[in-house]
Tab-separated table of C-alpha atoms in Angstrom:
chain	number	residue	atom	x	y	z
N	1277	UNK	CA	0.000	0.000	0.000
N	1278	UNK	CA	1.505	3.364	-1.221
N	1279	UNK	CA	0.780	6.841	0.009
N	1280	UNK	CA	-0.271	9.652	-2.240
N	1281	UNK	CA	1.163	13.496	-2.280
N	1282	UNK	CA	-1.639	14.695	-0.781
N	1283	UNK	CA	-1.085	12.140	2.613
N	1284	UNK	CA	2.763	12.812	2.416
N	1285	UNK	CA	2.137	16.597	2.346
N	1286	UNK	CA	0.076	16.318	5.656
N	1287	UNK	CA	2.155	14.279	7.149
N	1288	UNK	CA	5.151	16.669	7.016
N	1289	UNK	CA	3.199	19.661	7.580
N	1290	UNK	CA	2.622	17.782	11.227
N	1291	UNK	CA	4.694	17.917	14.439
N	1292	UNK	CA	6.471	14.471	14.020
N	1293	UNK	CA	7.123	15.275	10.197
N	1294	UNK	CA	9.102	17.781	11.012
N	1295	UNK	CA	11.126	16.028	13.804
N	1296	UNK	CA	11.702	13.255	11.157
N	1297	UNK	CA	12.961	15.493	8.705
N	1298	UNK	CA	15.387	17.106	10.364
N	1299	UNK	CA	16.846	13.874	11.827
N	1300	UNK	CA	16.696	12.284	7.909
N	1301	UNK	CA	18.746	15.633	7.251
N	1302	UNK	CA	21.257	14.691	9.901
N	1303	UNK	CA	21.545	11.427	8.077
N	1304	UNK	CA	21.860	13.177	4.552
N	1305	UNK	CA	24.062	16.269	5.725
N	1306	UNK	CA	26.740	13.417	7.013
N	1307	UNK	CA	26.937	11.434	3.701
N	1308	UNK	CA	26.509	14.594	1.474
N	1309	UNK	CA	27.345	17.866	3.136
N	1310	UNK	CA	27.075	19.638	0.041
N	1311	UNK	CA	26.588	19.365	-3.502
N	1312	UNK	CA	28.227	22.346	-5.022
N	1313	UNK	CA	28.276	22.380	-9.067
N	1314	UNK	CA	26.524	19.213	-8.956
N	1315	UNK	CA	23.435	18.123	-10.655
N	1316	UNK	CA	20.899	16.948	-8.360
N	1317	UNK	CA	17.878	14.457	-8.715
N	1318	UNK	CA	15.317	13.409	-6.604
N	1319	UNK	CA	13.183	11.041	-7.064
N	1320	UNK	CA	9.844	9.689	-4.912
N	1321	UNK	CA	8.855	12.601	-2.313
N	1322	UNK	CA	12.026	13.687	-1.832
N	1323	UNK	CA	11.315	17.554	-1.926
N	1324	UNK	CA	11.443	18.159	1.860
N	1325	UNK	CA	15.256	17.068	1.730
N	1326	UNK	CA	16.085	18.914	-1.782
N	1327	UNK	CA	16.573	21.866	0.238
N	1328	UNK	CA	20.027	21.258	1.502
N	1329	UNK	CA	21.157	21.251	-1.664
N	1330	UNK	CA	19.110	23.755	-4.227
N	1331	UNK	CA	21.136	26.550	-3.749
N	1332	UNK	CA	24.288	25.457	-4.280
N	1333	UNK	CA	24.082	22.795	-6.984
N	1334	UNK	CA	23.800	23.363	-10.274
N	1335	UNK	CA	20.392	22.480	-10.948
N	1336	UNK	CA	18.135	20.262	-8.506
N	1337	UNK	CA	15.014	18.824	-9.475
N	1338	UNK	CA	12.673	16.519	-8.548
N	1339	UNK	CA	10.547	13.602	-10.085
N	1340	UNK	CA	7.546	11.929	-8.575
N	1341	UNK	CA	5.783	8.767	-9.814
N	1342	UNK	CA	2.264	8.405	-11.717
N	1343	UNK	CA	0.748	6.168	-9.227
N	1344	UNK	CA	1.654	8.638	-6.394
N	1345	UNK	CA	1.390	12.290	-8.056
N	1346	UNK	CA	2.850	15.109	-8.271
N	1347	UNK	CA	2.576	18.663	-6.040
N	1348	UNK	CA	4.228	22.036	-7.126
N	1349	UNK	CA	7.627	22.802	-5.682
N	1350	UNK	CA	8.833	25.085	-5.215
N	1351	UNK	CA	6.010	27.421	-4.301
N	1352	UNK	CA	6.973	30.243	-4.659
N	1353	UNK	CA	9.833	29.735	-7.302
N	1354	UNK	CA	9.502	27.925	-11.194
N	1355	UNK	CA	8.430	24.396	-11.094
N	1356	UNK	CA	11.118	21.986	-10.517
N	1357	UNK	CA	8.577	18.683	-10.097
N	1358	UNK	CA	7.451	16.881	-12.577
N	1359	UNK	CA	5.371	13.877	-12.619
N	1360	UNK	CA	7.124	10.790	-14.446
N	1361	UNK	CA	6.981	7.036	-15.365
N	1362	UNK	CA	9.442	5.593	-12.838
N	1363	UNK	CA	10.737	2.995	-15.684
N	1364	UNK	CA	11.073	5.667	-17.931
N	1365	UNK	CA	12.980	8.806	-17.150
N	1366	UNK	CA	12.956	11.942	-19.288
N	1367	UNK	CA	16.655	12.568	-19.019
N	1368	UNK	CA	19.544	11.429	-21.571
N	1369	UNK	CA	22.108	8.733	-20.366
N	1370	UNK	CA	24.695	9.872	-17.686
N	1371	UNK	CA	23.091	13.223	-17.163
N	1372	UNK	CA	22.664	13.498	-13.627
N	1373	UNK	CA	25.506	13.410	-10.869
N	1374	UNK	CA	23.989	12.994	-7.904
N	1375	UNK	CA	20.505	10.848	-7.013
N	1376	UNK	CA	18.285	10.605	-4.139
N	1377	UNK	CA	15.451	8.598	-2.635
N	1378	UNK	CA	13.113	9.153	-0.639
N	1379	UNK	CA	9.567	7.271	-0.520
N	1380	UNK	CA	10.910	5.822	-3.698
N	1381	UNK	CA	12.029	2.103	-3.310
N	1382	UNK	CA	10.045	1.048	-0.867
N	1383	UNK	CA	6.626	2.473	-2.710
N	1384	UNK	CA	7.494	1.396	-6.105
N	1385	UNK	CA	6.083	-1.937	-7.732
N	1386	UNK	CA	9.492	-2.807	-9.458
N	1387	UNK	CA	12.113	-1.012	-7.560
N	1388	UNK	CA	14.893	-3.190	-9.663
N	1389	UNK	CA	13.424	-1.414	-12.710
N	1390	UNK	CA	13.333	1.788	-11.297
N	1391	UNK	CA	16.767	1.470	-9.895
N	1392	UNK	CA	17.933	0.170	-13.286
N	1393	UNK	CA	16.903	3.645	-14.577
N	1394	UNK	CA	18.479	5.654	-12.097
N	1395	UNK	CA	21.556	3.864	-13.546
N	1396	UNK	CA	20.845	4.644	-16.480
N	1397	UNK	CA	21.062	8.293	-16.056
N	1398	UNK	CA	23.702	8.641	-13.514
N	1399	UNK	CA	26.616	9.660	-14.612
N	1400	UNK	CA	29.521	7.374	-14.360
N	1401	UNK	CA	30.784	9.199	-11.203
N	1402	UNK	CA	27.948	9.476	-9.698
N	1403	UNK	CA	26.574	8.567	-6.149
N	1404	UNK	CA	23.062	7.599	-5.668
N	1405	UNK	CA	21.493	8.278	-1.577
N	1406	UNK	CA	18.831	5.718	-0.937
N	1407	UNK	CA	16.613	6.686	2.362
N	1408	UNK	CA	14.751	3.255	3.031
N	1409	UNK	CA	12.036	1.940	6.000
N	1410	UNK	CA	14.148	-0.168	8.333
N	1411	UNK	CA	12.035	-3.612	7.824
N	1412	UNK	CA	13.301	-4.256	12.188
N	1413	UNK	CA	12.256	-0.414	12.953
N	1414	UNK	CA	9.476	0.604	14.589
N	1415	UNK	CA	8.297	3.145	11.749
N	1416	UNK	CA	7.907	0.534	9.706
N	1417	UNK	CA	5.534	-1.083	12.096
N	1418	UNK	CA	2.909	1.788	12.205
N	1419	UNK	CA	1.174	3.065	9.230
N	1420	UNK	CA	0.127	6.461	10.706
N	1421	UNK	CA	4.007	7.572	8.623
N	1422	UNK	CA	4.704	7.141	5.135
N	1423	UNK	CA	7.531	4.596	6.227
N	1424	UNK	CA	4.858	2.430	7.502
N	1425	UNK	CA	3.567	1.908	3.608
N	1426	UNK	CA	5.312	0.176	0.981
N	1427	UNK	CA	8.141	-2.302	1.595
N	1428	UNK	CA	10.302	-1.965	4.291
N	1429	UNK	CA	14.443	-3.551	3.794
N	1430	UNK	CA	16.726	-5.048	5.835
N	1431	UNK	CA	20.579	-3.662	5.277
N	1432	UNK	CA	21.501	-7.129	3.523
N	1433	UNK	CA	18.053	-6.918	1.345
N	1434	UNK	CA	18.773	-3.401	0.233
N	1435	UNK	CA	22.700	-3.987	-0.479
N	1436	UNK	CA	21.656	-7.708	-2.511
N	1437	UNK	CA	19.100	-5.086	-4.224
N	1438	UNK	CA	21.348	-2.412	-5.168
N	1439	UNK	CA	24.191	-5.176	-5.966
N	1440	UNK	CA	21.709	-6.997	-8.722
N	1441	UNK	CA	21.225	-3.358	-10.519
N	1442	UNK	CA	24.597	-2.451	-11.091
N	1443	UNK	CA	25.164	-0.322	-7.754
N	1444	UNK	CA	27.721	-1.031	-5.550
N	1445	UNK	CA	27.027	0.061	-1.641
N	1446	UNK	CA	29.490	2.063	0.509
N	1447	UNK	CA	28.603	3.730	3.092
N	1448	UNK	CA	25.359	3.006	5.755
N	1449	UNK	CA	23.632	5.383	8.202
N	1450	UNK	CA	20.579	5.373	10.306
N	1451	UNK	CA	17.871	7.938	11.344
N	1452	UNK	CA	15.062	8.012	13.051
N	1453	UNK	CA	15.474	5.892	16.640
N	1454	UNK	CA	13.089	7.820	18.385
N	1455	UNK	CA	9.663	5.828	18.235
N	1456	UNK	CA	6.751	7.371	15.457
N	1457	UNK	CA	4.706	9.101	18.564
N	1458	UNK	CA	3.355	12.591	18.652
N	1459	UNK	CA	3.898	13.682	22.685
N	1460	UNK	CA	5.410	17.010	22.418
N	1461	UNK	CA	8.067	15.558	25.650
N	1462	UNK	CA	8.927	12.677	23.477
N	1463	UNK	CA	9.836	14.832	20.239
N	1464	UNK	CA	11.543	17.482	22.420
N	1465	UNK	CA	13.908	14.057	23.474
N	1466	UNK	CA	14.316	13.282	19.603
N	1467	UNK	CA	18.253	14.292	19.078
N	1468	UNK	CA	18.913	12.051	22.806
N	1469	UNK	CA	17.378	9.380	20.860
N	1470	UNK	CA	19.291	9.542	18.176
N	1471	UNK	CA	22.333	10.235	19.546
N	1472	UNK	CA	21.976	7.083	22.206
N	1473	UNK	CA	21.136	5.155	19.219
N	1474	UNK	CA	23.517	6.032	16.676
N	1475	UNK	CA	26.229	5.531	20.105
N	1476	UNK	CA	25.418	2.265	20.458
N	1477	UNK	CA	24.954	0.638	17.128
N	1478	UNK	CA	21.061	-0.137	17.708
N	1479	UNK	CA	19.446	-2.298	14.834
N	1480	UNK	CA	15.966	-0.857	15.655
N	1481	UNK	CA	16.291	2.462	13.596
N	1482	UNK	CA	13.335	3.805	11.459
N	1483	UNK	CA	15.453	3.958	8.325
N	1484	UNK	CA	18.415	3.135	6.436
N	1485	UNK	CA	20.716	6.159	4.971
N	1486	UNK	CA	22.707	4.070	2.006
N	1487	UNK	CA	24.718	5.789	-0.204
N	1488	UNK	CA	25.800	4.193	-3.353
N	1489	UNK	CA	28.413	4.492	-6.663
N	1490	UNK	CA	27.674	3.100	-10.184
N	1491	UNK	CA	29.389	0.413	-11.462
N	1492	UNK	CA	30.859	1.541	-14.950
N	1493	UNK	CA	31.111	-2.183	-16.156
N	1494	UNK	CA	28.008	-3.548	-15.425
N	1495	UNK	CA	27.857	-7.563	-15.973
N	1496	UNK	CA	26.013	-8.863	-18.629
N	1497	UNK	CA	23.956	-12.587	-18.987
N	1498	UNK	CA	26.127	-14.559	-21.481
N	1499	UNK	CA	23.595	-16.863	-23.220
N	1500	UNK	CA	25.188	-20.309	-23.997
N	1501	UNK	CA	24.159	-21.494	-27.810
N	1502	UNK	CA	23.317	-25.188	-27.988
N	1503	UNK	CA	24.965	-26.994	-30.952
N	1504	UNK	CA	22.811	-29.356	-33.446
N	1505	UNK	CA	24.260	-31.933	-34.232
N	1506	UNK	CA	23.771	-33.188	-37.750
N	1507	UNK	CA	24.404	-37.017	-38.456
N	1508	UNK	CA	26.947	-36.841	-41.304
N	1509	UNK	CA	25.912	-39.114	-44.382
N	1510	UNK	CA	27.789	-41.203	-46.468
N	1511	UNK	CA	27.106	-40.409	-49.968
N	1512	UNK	CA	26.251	-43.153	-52.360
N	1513	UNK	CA	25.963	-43.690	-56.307
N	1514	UNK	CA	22.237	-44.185	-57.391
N	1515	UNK	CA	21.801	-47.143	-59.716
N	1516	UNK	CA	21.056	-46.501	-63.431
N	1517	UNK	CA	17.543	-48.475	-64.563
N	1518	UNK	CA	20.117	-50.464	-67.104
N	1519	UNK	CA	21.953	-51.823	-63.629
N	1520	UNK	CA	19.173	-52.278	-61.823
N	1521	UNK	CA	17.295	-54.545	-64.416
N	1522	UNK	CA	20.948	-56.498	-64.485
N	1523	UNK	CA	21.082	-56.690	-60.857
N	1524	UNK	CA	17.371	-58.279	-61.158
N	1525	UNK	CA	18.053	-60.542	-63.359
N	1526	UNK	CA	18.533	-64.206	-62.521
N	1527	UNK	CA	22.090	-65.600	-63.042
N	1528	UNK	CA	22.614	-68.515	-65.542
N	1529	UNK	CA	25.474	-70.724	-64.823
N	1530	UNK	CA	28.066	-71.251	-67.949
């Protein structure tokens, strides 16, 4: 089950969206801390994390899937959203440097597709930032958050996933150890949380933070052609009718 724009707009426009998002930013800042003359991509809902890098990239836009829909951002500025087939992106090969998810893998029908595409288009340099339910978090567990739709991944299902399209993972974070509740005491306690958590290696986060590089070479199937064999024939003279009426007829001893 997948959440449209319309339920991922309220839910960050709430109290505990905005407590996620800033510790997803933590998460984000520490992999990317900037992206200066890069060009940026997000893809999903990843516009309330876009902002850490739209004023110093290049360009930075975003792309959001049919089945989910599209909203206008930014408001106030030009449109930088547009609404897409995930399978087929409207960008050239190796055009984008920099590529990140949000509400994208987990929500999409054929995230090795999708990914596949995201190869596609990233250039050969390029680092792709995946931001993906923790399937042993507790977000995962409650579907009053987006990160309770979808599929959730554990680190070894998301690294086997990004390994069979071409990606190659290296480096993890986590975000998002404070559990999905709105008490105003228990947000104010959100950066404890995730400092405790982060300190001591707990596998109960509400996310994974993977970032990941493309491999150039990608392997391809090698199909293995199975040889016919053909029975090889003997050729033999065809009797003339004058030998075959001699051959018939009956000998007479001299």
């Amino acid at each position: 089950m997948t959440m449209d724009v319309v339920g991922l707009r309220e839910f960050y426009s709430r109290r505990l969206g905005i407590v996620a998002r800033r510790l997803i930013n933590r998460g984000i800042e520490s992999r990317w801390p900037h992206a200066r003359g890069q060009r940026v991509l997000g893809i999903g809902y990843p516009t309330p994390y876009l902002g850490l890098f739209r004023d110093g990239c290049e360009r930075c836009i975003a792309f959001m899937p049919a089945a989910q829909g599209v909203l206008k951002w930014p408001t106030a500025r030009a449109t930088l959203s547009s609404l897409v087939d995930q399978s087929a992106l409207p960008l050239p090969d190796a055009a984008i440097d920099r590529i990140l998810m949000v509400h994208a893998l987990e929500m999409s029908d054929d995230p090795e597709a999708l990914l596949r595409e995201v190869w596609r288009v990233l250039a050969p340099n390029g680092r792709v930032l995946a931001v993906v339910p923790n399937r042993r978090g507790v977000w995962a567990r409650v579907d009053n958050t987006p990160f309770g739709h979808g599929r959730p991944y554990s680190r070894s299902q998301i690294a086997d996933l990004l390994r069979r399209t071409w990606f190659t993972p290296v480096g993890w974070g986590e975000a998002l150890f404070v559990p999905p509740l709105g008490q105003s005491w228990l947000l104010r306690s959100a950066p404890v949380w995730e400092r405790a958590g982060a300190a001591m290696s707990l596998p109960f986060a509400g996310v994974h933070v993977v970032e990941a590089t493309k491999q150039v070479t990608r392997p391809l199937p090698v199909r293995r052609e199975r040889t016919r064999l053909i029975p090889a024939l003997e050729p033999s003279l065809v009797p003339t009718p004058m030998q075959a009426e001699e051959s018939d007829a009956p000998l007479v001893p001299r």
